[in-house]
CSV table of N, CA, C and O in Angstrom, one decimal:
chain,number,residue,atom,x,y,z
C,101,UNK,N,0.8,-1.2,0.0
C,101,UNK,CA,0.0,0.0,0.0
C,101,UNK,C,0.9,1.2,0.0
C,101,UNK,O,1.9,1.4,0.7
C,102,UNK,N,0.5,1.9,-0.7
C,102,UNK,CA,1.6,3.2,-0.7
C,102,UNK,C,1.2,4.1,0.2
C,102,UNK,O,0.2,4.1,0.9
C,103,UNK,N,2.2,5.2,0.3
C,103,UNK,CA,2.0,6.2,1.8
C,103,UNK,C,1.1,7.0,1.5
C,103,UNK,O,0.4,7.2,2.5
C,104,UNK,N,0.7,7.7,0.2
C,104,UNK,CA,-0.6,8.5,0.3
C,104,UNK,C,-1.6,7.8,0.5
C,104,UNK,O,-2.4,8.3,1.2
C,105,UNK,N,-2.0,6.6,0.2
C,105,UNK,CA,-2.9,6.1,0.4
C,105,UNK,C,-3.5,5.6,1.7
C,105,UNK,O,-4.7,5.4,2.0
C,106,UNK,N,-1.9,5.5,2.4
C,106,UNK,CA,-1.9,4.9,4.0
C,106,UNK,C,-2.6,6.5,5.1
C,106,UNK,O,-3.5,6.4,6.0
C,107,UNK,N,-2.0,7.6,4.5
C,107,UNK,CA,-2.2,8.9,4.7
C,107,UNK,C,-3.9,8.8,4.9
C,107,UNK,O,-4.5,8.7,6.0
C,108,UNK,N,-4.6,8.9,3.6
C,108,UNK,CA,-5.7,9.0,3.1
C,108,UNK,C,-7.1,8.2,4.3
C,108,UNK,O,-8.2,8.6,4.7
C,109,UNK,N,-6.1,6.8,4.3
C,109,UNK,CA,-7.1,6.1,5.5
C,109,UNK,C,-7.3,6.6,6.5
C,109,UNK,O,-8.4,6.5,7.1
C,110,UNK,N,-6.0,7.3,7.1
C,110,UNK,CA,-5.7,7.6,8.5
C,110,UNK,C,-6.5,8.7,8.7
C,110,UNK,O,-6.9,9.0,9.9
C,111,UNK,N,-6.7,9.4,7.7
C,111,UNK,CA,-7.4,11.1,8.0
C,111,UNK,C,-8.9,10.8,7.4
C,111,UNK,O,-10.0,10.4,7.9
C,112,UNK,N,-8.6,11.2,6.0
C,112,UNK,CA,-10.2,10.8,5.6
C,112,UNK,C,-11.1,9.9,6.4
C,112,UNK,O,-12.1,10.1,7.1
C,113,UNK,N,-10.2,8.6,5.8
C,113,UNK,CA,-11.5,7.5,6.6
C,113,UNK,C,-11.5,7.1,7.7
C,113,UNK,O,-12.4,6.2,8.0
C,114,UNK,N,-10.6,7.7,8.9
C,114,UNK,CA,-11.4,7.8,10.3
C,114,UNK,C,-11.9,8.5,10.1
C,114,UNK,O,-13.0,8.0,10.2
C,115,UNK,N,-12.1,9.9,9.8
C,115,UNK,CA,-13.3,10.8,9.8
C,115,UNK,C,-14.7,10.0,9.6
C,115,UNK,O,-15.6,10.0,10.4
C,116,UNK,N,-14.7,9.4,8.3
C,116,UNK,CA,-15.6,8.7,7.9
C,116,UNK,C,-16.0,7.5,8.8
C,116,UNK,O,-17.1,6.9,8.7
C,117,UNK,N,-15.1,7.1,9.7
C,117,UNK,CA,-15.5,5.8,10.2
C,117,UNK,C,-16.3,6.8,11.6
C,117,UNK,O,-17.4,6.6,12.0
C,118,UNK,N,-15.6,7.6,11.8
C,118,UNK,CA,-16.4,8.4,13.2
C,118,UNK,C,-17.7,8.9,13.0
C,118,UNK,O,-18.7,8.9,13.7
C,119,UNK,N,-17.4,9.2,11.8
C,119,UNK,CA,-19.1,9.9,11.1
C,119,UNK,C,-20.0,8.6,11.0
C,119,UNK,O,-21.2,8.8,11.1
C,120,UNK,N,-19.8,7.6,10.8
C,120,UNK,CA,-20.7,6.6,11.0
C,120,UNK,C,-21.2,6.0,12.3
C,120,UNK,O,-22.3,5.4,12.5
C,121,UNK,N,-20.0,6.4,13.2
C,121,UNK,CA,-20.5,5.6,14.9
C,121,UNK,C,-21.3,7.2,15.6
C,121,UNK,O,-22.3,7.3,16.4
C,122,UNK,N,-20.8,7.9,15.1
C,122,UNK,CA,-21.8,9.2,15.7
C,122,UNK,C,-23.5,9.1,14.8
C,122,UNK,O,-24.6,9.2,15.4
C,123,UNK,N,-23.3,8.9,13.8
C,123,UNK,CA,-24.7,8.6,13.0
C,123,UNK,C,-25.6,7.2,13.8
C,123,UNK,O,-26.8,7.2,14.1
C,124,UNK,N,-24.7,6.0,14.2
C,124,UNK,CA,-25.5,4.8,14.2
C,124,UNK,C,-26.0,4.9,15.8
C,124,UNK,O,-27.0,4.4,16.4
C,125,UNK,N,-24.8,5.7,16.3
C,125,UNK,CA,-25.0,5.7,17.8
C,125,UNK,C,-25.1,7.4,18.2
C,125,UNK,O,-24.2,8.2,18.5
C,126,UNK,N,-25.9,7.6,18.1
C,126,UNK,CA,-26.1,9.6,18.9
C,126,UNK,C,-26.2,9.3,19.8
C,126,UNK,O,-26.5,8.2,20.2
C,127,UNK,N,-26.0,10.7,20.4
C,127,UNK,CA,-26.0,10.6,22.1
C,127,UNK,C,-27.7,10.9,22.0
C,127,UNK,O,-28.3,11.4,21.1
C,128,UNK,N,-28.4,10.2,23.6
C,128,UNK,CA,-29.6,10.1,24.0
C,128,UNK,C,-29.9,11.5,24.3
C,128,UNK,O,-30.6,12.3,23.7
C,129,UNK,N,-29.0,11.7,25.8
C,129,UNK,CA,-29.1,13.1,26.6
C,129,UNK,C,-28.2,13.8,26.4
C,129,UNK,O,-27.0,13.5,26.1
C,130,UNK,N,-28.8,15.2,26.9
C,130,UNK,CA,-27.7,16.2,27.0
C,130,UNK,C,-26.4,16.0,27.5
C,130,UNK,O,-26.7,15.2,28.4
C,131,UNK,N,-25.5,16.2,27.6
C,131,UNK,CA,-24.3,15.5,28.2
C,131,UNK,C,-23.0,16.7,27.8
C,131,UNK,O,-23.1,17.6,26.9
C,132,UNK,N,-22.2,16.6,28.6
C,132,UNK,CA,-20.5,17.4,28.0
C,132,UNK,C,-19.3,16.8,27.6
C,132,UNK,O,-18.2,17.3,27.4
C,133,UNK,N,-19.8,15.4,27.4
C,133,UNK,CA,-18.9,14.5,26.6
C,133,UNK,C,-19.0,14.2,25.0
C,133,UNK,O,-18.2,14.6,24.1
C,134,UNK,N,-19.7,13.6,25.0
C,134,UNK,CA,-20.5,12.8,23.2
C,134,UNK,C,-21.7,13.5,22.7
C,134,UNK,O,-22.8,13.5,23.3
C,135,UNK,N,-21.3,14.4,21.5
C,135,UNK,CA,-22.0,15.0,20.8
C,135,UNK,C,-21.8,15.9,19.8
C,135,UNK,O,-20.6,16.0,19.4
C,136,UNK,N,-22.8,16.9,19.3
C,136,UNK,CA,-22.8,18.1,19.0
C,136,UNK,C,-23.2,19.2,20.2
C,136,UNK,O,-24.3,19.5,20.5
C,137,UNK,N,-21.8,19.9,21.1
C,137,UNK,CA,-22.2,20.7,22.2
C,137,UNK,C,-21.7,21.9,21.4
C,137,UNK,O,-20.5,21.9,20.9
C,138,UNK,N,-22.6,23.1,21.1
C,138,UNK,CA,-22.5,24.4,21.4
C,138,UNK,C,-23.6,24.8,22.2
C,138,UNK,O,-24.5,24.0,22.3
C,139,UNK,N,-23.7,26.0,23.0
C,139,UNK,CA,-24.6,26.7,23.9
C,139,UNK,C,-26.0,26.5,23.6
C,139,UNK,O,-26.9,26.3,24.5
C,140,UNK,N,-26.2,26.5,22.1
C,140,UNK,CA,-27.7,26.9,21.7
C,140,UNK,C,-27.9,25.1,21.4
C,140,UNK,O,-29.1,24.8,21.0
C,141,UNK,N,-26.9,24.1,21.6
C,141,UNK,CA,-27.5,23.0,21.0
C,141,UNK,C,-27.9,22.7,22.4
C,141,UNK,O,-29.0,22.2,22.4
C,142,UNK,N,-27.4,22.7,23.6
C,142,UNK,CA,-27.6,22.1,25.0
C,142,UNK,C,-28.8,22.9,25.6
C,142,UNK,O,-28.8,22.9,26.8
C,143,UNK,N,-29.8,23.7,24.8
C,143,UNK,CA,-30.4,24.8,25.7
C,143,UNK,C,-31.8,23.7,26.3
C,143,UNK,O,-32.6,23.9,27.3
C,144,UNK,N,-31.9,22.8,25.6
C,144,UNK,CA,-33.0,21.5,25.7
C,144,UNK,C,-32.9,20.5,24.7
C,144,UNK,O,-32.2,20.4,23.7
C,145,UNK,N,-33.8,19.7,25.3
C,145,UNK,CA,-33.6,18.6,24.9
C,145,UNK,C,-34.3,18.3,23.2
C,145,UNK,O,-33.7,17.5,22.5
C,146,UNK,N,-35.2,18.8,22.8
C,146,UNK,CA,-35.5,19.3,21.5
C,146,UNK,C,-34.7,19.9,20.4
C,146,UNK,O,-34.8,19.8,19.1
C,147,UNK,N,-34.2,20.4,21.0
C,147,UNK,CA,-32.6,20.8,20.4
C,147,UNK,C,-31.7,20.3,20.1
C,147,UNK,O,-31.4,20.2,18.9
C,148,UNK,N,-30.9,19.6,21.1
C,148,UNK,CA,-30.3,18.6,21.8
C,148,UNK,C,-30.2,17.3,20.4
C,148,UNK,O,-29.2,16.8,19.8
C,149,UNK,N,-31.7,17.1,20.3
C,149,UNK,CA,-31.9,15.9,18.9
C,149,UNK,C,-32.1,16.4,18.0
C,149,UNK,O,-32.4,15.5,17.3
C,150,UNK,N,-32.1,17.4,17.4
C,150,UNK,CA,-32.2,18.1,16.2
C,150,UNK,C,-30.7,18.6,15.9
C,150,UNK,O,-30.3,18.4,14.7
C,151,UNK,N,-29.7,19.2,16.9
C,151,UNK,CA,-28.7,19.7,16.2
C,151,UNK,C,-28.0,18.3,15.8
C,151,UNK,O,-27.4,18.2,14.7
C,152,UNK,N,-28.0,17.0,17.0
C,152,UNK,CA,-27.2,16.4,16.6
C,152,UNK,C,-26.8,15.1,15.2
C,152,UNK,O,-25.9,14.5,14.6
C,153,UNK,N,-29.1,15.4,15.1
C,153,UNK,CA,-29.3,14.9,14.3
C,153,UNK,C,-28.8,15.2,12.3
C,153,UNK,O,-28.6,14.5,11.3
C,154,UNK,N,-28.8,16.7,12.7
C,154,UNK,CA,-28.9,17.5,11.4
C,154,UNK,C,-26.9,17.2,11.4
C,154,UNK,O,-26.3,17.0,10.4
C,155,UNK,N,-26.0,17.3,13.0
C,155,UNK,CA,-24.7,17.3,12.1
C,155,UNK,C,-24.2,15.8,11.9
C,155,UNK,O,-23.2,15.5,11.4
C,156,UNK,N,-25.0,14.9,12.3
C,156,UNK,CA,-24.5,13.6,12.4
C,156,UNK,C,-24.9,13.2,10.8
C,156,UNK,O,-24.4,12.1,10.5
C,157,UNK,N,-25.5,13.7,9.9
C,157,UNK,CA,-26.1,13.7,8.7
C,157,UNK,C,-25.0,14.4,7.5
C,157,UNK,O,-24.5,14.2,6.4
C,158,UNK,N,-24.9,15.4,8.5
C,158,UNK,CA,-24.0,16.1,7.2
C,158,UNK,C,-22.6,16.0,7.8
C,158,UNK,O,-21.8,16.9,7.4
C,159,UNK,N,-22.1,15.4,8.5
C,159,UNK,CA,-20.8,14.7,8.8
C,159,UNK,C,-20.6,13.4,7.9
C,159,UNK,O,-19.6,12.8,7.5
C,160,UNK,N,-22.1,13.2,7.8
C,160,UNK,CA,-21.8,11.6,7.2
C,160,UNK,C,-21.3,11.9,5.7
C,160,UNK,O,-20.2,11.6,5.2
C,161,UNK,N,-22.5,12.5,4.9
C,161,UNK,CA,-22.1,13.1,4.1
C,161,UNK,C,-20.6,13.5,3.4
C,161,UNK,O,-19.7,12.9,2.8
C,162,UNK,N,-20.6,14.4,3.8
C,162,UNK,CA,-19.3,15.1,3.7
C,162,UNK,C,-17.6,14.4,3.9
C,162,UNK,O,-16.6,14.4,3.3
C,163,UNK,N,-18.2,13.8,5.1
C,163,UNK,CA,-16.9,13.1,5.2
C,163,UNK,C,-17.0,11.4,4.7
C,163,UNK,O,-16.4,10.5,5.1
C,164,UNK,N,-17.8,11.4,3.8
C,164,UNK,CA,-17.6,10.7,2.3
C,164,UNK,C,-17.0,10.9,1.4
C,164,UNK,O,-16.1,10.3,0.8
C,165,UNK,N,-17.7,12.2,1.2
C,165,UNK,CA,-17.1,12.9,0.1
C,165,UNK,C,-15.5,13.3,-0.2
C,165,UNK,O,-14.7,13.3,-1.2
C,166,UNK,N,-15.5,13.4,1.5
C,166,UNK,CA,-13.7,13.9,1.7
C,166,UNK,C,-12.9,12.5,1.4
C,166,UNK,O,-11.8,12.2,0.9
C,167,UNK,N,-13.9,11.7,1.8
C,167,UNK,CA,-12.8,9.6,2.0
C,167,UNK,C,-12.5,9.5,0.3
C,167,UNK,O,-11.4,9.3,-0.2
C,168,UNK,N,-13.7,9.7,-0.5
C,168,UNK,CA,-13.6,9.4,-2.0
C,168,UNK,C,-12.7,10.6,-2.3
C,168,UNK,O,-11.5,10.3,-2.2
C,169,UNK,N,-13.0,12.0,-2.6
C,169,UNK,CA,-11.7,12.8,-3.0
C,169,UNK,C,-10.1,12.1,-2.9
C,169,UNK,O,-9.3,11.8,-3.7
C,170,UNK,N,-9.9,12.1,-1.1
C,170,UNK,CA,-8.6,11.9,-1.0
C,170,UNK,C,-8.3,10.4,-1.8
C,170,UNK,O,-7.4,10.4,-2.6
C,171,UNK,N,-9.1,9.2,-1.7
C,171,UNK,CA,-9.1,8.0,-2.5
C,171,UNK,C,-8.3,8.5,-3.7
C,171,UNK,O,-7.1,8.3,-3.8
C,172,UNK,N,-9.2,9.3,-4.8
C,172,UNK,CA,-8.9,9.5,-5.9
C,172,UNK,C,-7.6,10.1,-5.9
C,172,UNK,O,-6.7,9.6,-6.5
C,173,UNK,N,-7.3,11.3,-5.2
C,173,UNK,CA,-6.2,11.8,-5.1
C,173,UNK,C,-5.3,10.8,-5.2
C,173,UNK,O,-4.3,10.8,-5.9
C,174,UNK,N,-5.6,10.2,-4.4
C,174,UNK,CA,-4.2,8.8,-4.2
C,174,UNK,C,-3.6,8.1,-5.0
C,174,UNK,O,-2.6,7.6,-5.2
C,175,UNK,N,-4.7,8.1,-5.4
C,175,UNK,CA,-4.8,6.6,-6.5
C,175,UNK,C,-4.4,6.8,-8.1
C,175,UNK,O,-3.7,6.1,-8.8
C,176,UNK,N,-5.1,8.1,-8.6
C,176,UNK,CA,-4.6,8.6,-9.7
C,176,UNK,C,-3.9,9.5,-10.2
C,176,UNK,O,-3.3,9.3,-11.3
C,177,UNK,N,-4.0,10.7,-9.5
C,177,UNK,CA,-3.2,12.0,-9.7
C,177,UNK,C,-1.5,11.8,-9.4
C,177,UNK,O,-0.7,12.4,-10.1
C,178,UNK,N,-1.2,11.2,-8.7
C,178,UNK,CA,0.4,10.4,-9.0
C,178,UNK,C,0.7,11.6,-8.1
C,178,UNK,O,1.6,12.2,-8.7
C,179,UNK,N,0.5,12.1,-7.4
C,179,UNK,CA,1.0,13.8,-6.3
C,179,UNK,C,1.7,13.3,-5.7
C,179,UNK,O,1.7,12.1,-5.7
C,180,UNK,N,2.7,14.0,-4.8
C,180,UNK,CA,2.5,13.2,-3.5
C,180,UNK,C,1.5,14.8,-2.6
C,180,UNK,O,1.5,16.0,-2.9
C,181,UNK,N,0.9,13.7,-1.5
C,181,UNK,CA,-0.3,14.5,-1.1
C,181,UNK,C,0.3,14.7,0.2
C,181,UNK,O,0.9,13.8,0.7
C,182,UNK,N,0.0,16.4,1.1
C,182,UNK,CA,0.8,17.1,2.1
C,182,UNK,C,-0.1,17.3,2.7
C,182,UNK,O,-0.2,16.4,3.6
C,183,UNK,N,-1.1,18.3,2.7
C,183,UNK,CA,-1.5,19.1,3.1
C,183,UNK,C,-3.4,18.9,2.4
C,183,UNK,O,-4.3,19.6,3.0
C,184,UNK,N,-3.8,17.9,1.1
C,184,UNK,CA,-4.6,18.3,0.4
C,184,UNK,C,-6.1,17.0,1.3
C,184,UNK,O,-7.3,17.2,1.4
C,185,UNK,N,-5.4,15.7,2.0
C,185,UNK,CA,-6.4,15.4,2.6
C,185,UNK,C,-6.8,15.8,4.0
C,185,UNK,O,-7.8,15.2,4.6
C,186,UNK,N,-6.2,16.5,4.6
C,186,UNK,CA,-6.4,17.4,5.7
C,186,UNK,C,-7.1,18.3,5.7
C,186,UNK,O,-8.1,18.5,6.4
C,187,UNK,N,-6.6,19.2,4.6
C,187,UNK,CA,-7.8,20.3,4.0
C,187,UNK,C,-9.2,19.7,3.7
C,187,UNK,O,-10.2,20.3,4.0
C,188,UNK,N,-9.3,18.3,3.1
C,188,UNK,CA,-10.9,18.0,3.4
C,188,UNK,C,-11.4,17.5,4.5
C,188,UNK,O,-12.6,17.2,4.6
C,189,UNK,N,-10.5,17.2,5.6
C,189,UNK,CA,-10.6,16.8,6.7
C,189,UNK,C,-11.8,17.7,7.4
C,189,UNK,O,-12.8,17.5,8.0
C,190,UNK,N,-11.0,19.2,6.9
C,190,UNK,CA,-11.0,20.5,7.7
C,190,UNK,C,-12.3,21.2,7.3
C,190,UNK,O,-12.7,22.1,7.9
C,191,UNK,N,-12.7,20.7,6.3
C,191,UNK,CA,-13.5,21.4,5.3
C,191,UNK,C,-14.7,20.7,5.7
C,191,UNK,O,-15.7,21.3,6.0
C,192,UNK,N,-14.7,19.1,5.7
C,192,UNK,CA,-16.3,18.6,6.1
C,192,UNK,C,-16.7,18.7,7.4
C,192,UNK,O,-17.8,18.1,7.7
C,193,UNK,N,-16.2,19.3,8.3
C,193,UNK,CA,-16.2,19.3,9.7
C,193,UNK,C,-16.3,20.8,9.6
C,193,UNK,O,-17.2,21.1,10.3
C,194,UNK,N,-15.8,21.7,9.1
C,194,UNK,CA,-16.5,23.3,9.0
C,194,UNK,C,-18.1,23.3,8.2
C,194,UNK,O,-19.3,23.6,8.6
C,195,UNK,N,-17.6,22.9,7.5
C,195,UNK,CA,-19.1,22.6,6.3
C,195,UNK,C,-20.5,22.5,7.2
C,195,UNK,O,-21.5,23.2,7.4
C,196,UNK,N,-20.1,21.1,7.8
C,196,UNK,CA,-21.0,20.2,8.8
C,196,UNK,C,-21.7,21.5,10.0
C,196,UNK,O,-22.8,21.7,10.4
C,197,UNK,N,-20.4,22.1,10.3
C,197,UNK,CA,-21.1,23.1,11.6
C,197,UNK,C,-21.7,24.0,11.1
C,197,UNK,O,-22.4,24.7,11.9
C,198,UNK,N,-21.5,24.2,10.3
C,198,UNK,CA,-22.1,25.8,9.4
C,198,UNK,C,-23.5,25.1,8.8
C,198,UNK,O,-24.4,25.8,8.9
C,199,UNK,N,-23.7,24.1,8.5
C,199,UNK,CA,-25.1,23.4,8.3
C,199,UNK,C,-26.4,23.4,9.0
C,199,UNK,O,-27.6,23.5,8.6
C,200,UNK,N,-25.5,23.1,10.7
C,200,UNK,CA,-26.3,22.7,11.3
C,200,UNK,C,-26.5,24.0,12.4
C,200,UNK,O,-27.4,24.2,13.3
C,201,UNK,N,-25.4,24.7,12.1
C,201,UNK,CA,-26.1,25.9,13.2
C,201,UNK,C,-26.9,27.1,12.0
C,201,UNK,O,-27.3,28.2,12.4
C,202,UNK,N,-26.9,26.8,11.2
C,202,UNK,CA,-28.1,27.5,10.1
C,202,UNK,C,-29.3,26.8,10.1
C,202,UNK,O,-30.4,27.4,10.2
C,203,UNK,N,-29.0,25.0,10.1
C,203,UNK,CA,-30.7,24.7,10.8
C,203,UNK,C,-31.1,25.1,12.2
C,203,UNK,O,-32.3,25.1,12.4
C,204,UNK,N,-30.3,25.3,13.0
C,204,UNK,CA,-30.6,25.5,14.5
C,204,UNK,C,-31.2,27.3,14.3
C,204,UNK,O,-32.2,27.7,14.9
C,205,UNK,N,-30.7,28.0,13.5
C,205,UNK,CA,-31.0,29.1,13.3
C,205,UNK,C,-32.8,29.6,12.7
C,205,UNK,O,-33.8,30.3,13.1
C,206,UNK,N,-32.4,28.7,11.5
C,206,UNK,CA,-34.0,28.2,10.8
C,206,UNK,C,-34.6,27.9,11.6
C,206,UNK,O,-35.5,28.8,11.7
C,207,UNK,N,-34.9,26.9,12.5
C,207,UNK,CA,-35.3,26.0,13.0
C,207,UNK,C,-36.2,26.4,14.6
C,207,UNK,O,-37.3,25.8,15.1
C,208,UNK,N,-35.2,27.6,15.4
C,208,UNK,CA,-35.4,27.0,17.0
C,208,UNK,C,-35.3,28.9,17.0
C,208,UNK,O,-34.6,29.4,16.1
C,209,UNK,N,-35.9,29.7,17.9
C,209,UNK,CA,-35.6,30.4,18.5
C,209,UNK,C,-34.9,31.0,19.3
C,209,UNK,O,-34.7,30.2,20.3
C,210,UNK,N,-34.3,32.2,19.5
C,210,UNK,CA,-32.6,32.0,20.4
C,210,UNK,C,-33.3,31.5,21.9
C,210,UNK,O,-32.5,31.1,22.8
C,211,UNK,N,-34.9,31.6,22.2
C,211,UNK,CA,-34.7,31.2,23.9
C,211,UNK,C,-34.8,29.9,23.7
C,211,UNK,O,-34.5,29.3,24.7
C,212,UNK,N,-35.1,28.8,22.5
C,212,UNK,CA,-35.0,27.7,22.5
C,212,UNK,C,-36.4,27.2,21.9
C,212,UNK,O,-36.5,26.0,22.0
C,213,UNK,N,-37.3,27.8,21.4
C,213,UNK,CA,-38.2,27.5,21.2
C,213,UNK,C,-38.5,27.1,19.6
C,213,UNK,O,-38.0,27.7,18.6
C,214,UNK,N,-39.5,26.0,19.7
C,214,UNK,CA,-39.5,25.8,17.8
C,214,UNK,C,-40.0,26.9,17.1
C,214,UNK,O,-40.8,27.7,17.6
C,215,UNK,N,-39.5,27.0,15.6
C,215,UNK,CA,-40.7,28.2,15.0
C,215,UNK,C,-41.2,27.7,14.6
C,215,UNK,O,-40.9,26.6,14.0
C,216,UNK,N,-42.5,28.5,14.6
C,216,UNK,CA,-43.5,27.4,13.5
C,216,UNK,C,-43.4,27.8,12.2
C,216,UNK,O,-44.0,27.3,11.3
């Protein structure tokens, strides 16, 4: 196996393997260990399943996207790769938060309440 591709596993697809055990297994309750914690996601419990729901979705997503990119990078572009599966590391995990605190935005009012 060659080193970008050894690279590629290590970053990409634990992302991807994480984004799957956070998708199969979410946290139940509110908690300060396992989850999606920002202020506005811990304000209840209605929240609480909606933020973690909406980033456990687009983590999954995304950091597919990033496992296949770097794949490809590896495999055909002949590079050697530095800095380029990191950057999607960095990218579906910004993406993901920017997703879900725009649905939390959409979604919930700042005291916590749903909009209709």
């Amino acid at each position: 196996m060659s080193e970008a591709l050894i690279y590629v596993i290590t970053t990409n697809g634990l992302l991807f393997l994480l984004s799957i055990i956070f998708w199969k297994f979410p946290p139940k309750k509110i908690n300060s260990f396992y989850g999606y914690k920002t202020p506005k996601a811990m304000q209840n419990q209605q929240i609480w399943d909606f933020a973690n729901s909406t980033f456990n979705n687009s983590l999954l997503i995304y950091s597919m996207i990033s496992f296949i990119a770097g794949l490809v990078f590896a495999a055909f572009l002949n590079v050697e790769l530095t800095w380029q599966p990191m950057a999607f590391v960095f990218l579906s995990v910004i993406v993901s938060i920017v997703k879900t605190e725009r649905a939390l935005s959409d979604n919930f009012t700042e005291e916590g309440k749903k909009k209709k």
